[in-house]
Coordinates of C-alpha atoms and ligand atoms in Angstrom, one line a residue:
X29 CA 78.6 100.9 118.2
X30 CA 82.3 101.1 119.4
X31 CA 84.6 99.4 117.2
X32 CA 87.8 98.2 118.6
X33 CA 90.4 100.3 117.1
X34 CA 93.2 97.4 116.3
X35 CA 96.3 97.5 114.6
X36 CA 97.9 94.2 113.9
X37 CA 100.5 95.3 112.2
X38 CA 103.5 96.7 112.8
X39 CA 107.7 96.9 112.6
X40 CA 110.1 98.0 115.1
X41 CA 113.9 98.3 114.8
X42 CA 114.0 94.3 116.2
X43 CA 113.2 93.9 112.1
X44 CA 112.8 96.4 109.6
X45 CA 110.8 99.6 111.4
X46 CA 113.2 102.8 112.7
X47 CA 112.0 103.2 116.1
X48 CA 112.5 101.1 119.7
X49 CA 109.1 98.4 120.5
X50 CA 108.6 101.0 122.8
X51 CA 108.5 104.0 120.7
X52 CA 106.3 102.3 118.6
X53 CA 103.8 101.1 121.9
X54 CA 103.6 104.5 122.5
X55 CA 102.6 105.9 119.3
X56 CA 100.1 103.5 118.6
X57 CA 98.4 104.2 122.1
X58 CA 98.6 108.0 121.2
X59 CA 97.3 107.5 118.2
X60 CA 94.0 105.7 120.1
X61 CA 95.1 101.9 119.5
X62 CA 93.3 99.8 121.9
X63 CA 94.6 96.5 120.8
X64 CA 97.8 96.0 119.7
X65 CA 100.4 93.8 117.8
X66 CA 104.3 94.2 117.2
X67 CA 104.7 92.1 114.0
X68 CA 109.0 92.3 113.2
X69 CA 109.5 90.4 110.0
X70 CA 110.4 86.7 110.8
X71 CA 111.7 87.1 114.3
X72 CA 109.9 87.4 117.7
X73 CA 112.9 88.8 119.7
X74 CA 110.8 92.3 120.6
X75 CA 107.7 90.7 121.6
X76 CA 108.4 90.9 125.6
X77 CA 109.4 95.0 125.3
X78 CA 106.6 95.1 123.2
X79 CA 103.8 93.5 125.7
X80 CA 105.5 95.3 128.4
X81 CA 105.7 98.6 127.2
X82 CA 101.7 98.0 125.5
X83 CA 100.4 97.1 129.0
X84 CA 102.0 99.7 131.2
X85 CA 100.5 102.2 128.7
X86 CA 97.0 100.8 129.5
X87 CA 96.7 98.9 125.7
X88 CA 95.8 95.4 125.1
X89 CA 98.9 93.2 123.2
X90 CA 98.9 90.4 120.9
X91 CA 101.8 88.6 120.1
X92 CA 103.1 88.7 116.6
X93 CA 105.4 88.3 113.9
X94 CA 105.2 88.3 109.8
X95 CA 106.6 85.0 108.2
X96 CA 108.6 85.2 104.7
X97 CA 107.5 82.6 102.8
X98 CA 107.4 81.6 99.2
X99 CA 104.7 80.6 97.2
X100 CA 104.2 79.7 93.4
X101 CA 108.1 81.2 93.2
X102 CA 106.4 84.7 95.1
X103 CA 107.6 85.8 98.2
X104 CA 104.5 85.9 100.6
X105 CA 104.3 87.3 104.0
X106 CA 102.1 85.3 106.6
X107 CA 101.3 87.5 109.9
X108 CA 101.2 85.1 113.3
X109 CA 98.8 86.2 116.2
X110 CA 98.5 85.5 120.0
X111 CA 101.0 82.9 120.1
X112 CA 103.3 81.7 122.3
X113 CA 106.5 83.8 121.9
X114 CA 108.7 80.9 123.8
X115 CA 107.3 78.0 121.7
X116 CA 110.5 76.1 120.1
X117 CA 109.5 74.9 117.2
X118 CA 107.9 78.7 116.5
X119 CA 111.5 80.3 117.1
X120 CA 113.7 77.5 115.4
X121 CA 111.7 78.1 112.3
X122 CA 112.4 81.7 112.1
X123 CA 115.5 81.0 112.8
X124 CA 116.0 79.3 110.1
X125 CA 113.8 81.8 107.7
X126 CA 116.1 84.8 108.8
X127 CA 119.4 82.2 108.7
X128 CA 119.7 83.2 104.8
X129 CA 119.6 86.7 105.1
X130 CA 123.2 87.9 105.6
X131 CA 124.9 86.0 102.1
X132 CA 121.4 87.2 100.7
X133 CA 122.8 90.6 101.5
X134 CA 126.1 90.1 100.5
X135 CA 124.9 89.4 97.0
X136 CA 122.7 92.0 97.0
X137 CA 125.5 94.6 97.8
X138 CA 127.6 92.5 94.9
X139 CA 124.6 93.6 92.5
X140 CA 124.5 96.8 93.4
X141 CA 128.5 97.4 92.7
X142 CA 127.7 95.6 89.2
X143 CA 125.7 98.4 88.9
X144 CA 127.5 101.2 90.0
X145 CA 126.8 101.6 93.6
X146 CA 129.9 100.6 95.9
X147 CA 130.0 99.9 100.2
X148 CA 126.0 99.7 100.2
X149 CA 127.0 96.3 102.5
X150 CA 128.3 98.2 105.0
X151 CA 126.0 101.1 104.2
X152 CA 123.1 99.0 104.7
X153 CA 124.7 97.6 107.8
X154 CA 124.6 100.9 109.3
X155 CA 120.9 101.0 109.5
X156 CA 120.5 97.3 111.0
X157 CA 119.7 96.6 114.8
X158 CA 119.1 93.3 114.9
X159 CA 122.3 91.4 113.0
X160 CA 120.0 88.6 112.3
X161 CA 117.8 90.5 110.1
X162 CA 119.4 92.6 107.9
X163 CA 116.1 93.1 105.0
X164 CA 115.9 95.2 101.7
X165 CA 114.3 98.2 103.6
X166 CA 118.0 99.2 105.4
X167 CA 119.3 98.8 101.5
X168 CA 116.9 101.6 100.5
X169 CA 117.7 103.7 103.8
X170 CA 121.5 103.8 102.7
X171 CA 120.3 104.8 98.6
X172 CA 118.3 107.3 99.5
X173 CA 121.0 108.6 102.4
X174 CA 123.3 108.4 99.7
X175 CA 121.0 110.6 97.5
X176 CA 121.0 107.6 94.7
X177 CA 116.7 107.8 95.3
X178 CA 114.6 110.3 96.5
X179 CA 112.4 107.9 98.7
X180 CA 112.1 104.1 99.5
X181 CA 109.5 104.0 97.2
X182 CA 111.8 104.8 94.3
X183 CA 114.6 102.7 95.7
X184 CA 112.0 99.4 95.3
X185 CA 111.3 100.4 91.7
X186 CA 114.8 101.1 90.4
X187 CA 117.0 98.4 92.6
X188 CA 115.9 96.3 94.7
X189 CA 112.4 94.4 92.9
X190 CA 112.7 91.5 90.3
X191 CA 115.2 92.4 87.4
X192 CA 116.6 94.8 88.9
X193 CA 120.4 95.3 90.0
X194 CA 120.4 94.9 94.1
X195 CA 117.2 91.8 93.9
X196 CA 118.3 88.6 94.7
X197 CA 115.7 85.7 94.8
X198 CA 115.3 83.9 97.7
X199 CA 114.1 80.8 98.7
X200 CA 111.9 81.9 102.2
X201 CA 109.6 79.3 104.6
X202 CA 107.4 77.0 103.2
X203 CA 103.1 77.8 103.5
X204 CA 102.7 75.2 105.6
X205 CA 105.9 75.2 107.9
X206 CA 105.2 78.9 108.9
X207 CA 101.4 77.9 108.9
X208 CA 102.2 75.4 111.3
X209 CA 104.8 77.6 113.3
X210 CA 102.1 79.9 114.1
X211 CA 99.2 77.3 114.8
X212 CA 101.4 75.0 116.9
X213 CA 102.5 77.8 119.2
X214 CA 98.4 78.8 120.2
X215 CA 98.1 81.5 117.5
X216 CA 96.1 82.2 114.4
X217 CA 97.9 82.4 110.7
X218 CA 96.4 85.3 108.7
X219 CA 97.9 86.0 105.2
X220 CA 99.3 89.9 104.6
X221 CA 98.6 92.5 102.4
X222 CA 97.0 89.7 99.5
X223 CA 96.6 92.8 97.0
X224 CA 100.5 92.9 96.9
X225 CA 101.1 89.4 95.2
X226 CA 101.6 89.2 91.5
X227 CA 98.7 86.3 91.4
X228 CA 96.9 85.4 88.4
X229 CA 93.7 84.4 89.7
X230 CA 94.3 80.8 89.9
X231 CA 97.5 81.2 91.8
X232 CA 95.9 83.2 94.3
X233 CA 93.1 80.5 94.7
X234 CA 95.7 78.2 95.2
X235 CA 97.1 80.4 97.5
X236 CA 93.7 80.8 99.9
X237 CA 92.9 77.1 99.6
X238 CA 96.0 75.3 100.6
X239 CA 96.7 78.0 103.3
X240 CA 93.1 77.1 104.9
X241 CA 94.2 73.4 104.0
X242 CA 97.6 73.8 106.4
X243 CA 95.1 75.5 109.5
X244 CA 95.1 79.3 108.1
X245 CA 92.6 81.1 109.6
X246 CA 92.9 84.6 108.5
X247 CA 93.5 87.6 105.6
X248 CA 94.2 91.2 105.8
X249 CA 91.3 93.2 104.8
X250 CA 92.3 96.5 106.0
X251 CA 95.8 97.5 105.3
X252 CA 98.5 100.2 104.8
X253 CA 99.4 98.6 101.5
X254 CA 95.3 97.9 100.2
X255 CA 93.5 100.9 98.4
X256 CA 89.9 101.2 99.1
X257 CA 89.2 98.9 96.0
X258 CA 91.5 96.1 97.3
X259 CA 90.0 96.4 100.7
X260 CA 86.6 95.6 99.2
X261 CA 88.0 93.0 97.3
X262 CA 89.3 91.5 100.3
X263 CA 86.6 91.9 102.3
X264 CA 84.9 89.3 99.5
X265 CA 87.7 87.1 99.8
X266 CA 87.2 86.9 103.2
X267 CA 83.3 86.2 103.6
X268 CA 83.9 83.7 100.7
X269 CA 86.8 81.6 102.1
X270 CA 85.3 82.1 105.6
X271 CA 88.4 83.4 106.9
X272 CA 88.6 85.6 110.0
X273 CA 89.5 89.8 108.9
X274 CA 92.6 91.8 110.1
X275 CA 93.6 95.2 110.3
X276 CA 97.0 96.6 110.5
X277 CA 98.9 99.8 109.2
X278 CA 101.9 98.1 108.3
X279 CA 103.9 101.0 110.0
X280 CA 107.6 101.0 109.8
X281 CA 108.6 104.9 110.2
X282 CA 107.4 108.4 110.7
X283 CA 109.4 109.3 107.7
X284 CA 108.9 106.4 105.3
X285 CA 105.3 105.2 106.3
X286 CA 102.2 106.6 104.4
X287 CA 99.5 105.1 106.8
X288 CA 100.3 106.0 110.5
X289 CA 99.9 103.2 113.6
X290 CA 95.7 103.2 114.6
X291 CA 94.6 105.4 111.6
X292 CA 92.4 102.9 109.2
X293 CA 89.5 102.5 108.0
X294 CA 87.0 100.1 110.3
X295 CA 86.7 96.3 108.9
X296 CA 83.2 95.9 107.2
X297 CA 81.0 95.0 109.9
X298 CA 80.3 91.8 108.2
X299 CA 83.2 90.3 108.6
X300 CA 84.4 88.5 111.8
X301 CA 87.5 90.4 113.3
X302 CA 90.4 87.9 113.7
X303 CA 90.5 89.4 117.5
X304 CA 87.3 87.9 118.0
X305 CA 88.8 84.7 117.9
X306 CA 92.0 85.4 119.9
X307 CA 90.0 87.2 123.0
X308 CA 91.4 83.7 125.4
X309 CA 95.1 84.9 123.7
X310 CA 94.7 88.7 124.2
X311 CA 96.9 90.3 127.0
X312 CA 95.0 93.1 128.9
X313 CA 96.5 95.5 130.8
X314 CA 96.2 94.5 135.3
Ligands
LIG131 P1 112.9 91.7 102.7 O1 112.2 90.9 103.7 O2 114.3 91.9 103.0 O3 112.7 91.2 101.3 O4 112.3 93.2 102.7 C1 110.9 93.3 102.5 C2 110.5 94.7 103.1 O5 110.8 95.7 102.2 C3 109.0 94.8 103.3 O6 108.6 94.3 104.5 C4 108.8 96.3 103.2 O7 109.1 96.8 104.5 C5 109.8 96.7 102.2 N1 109.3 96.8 100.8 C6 109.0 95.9 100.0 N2 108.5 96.4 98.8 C7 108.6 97.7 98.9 C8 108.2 98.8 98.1 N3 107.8 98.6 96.8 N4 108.4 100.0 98.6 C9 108.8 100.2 99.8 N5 109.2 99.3 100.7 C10 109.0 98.0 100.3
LIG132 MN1 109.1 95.5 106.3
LIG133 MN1 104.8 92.4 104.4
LIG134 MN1 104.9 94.2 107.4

């Protein structure tokens, strides 16, 4: 049996990802996506180049976008589907989620000097596209530029997590605004990555229940950021909340990204694929 080859997740430059909503159409469809989201970290700005660009290549687009939110005093990203990109209340509620980012950066960069590390404001800055959404990922492009880390990777674990010198914590979306942001606008909620959370295991109940509570529909299963154990995990999760699955590579760079656009393992075939659900929201090439 053919199994759609989705990705559902995905960043261009509109957020925190290197290259154009274009670039990025085109390497998915290269890479043999047939169904495909652009998911830009609290903003929906690249959606139209995105479903432009996906259909003249011949690929299927959902709309998309992944929510900051916090949880339990945890930042948790929730992923939107197939919605309406114009709704208001959908874009005034990003834009107040991205609204704190520039002071958040500013105080970053002030951490950072504290530490040693002067300009990385401005350095950071240099990296940004999208003024509104200026994110910890264009920190770590200017430290390792800079030569202060070897990769992203290292930048996250010396300067820029909890406790360290450039974190500064942040107060994101509430569950159920974002929740309702995406439901309200015609799409589906589906909660990211869940193996990245520092949950004990009633947090992360908590989590599951009071997202399905608000109207969440979905989980990641299949991820960049899940190892084969956390996908099977996940896949439990799923069947036992009787949530819809997703699949998405999380790409945000040829150089920085370990799992490249359309190249995951399939969902287990037990689970229901959140596209399932979304085939009336789907945009299919004419
Ligand atoms: P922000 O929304 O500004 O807090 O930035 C979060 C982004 O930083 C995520 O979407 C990832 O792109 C990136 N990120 C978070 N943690 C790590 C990590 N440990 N290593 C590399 N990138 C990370
Ligand atoms: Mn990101
Ligand atoms: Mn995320
Ligand atoms: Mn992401």
């Amino acid at each position: 049996m053919h199994l759609t080859n989705a990705d559902l997740h995905s960043h261009s430059n509109v957020s925190d990802g290197t290259l154009l909503p274009e670039e990025i159409a085109a390497r998915a469809h290269a890479n043999g996506v047939e169904l495909w989201s652009l998911t830009d970290h609290d903003e929906v700005g690249g959606q139209r180049r995105a479903r432009d660009a996906a259909l003249a290549l011949g690929m299927a687009y959902l709309t998309g976008t992944e929510v900051s939110v916090t949880f339990a005093n945890e930042t948790v990203h929730i992923i939107g589907l197939g919605f309406d990109a114009d709704d208001a209340a959908l874009n005034a509620g990003l834009a107040a989620t991205r609204s704190g980012r520039l002071d958040r950066a500013h105080r970053m960069a002030d951490g950072l000097a504290l530490a040693g590390i002067q300009g990385a404001f401005e350095g950071a800055l240099k990296y940004v596209t999208n003024p509104d959404l200026i994110s910890r990922t264009h920190f770590g492009r200017f430290l390792v530029e800079t030569g202060v880390c070897g990769d992203t990777y290292e930048v996250f674990r010396r300067y820029l997590t909890e406790g360290k010198p450039g974190y500064v914590p942040h107060r994101w979306a509430g569950l159920g605004d974002a929740v309702r942001w995406i439901t309200g606008a015609g799409g589906i909620a589906v909660v990211a990555h869940p193996a990245r959370y520092r949950f004990t295991p009633t947090e992360e109940y908590a989590l599951f229940t009071e997202f399905i509570a608000h109207g969440g529909r979905g989980v990641e299963v299949v991820t960049g950021s899940h190892s084969a154990p956390e996908q099977i995990r996940y896949a439990e999760t799923a069947a036992e909340f009787e949530l819809l699955a997703s699949r998405g590579s999380d790409f945000h760079s040829p150089a920085e990204s370990r799992t490249d656009l359309g190249s995951l393992p399939d969902l287990p075939g037990r689970l229901t694929p959140v596209w399932q659900a979304l085939q009336h929201r789907i945009q299919r090439p004419g």
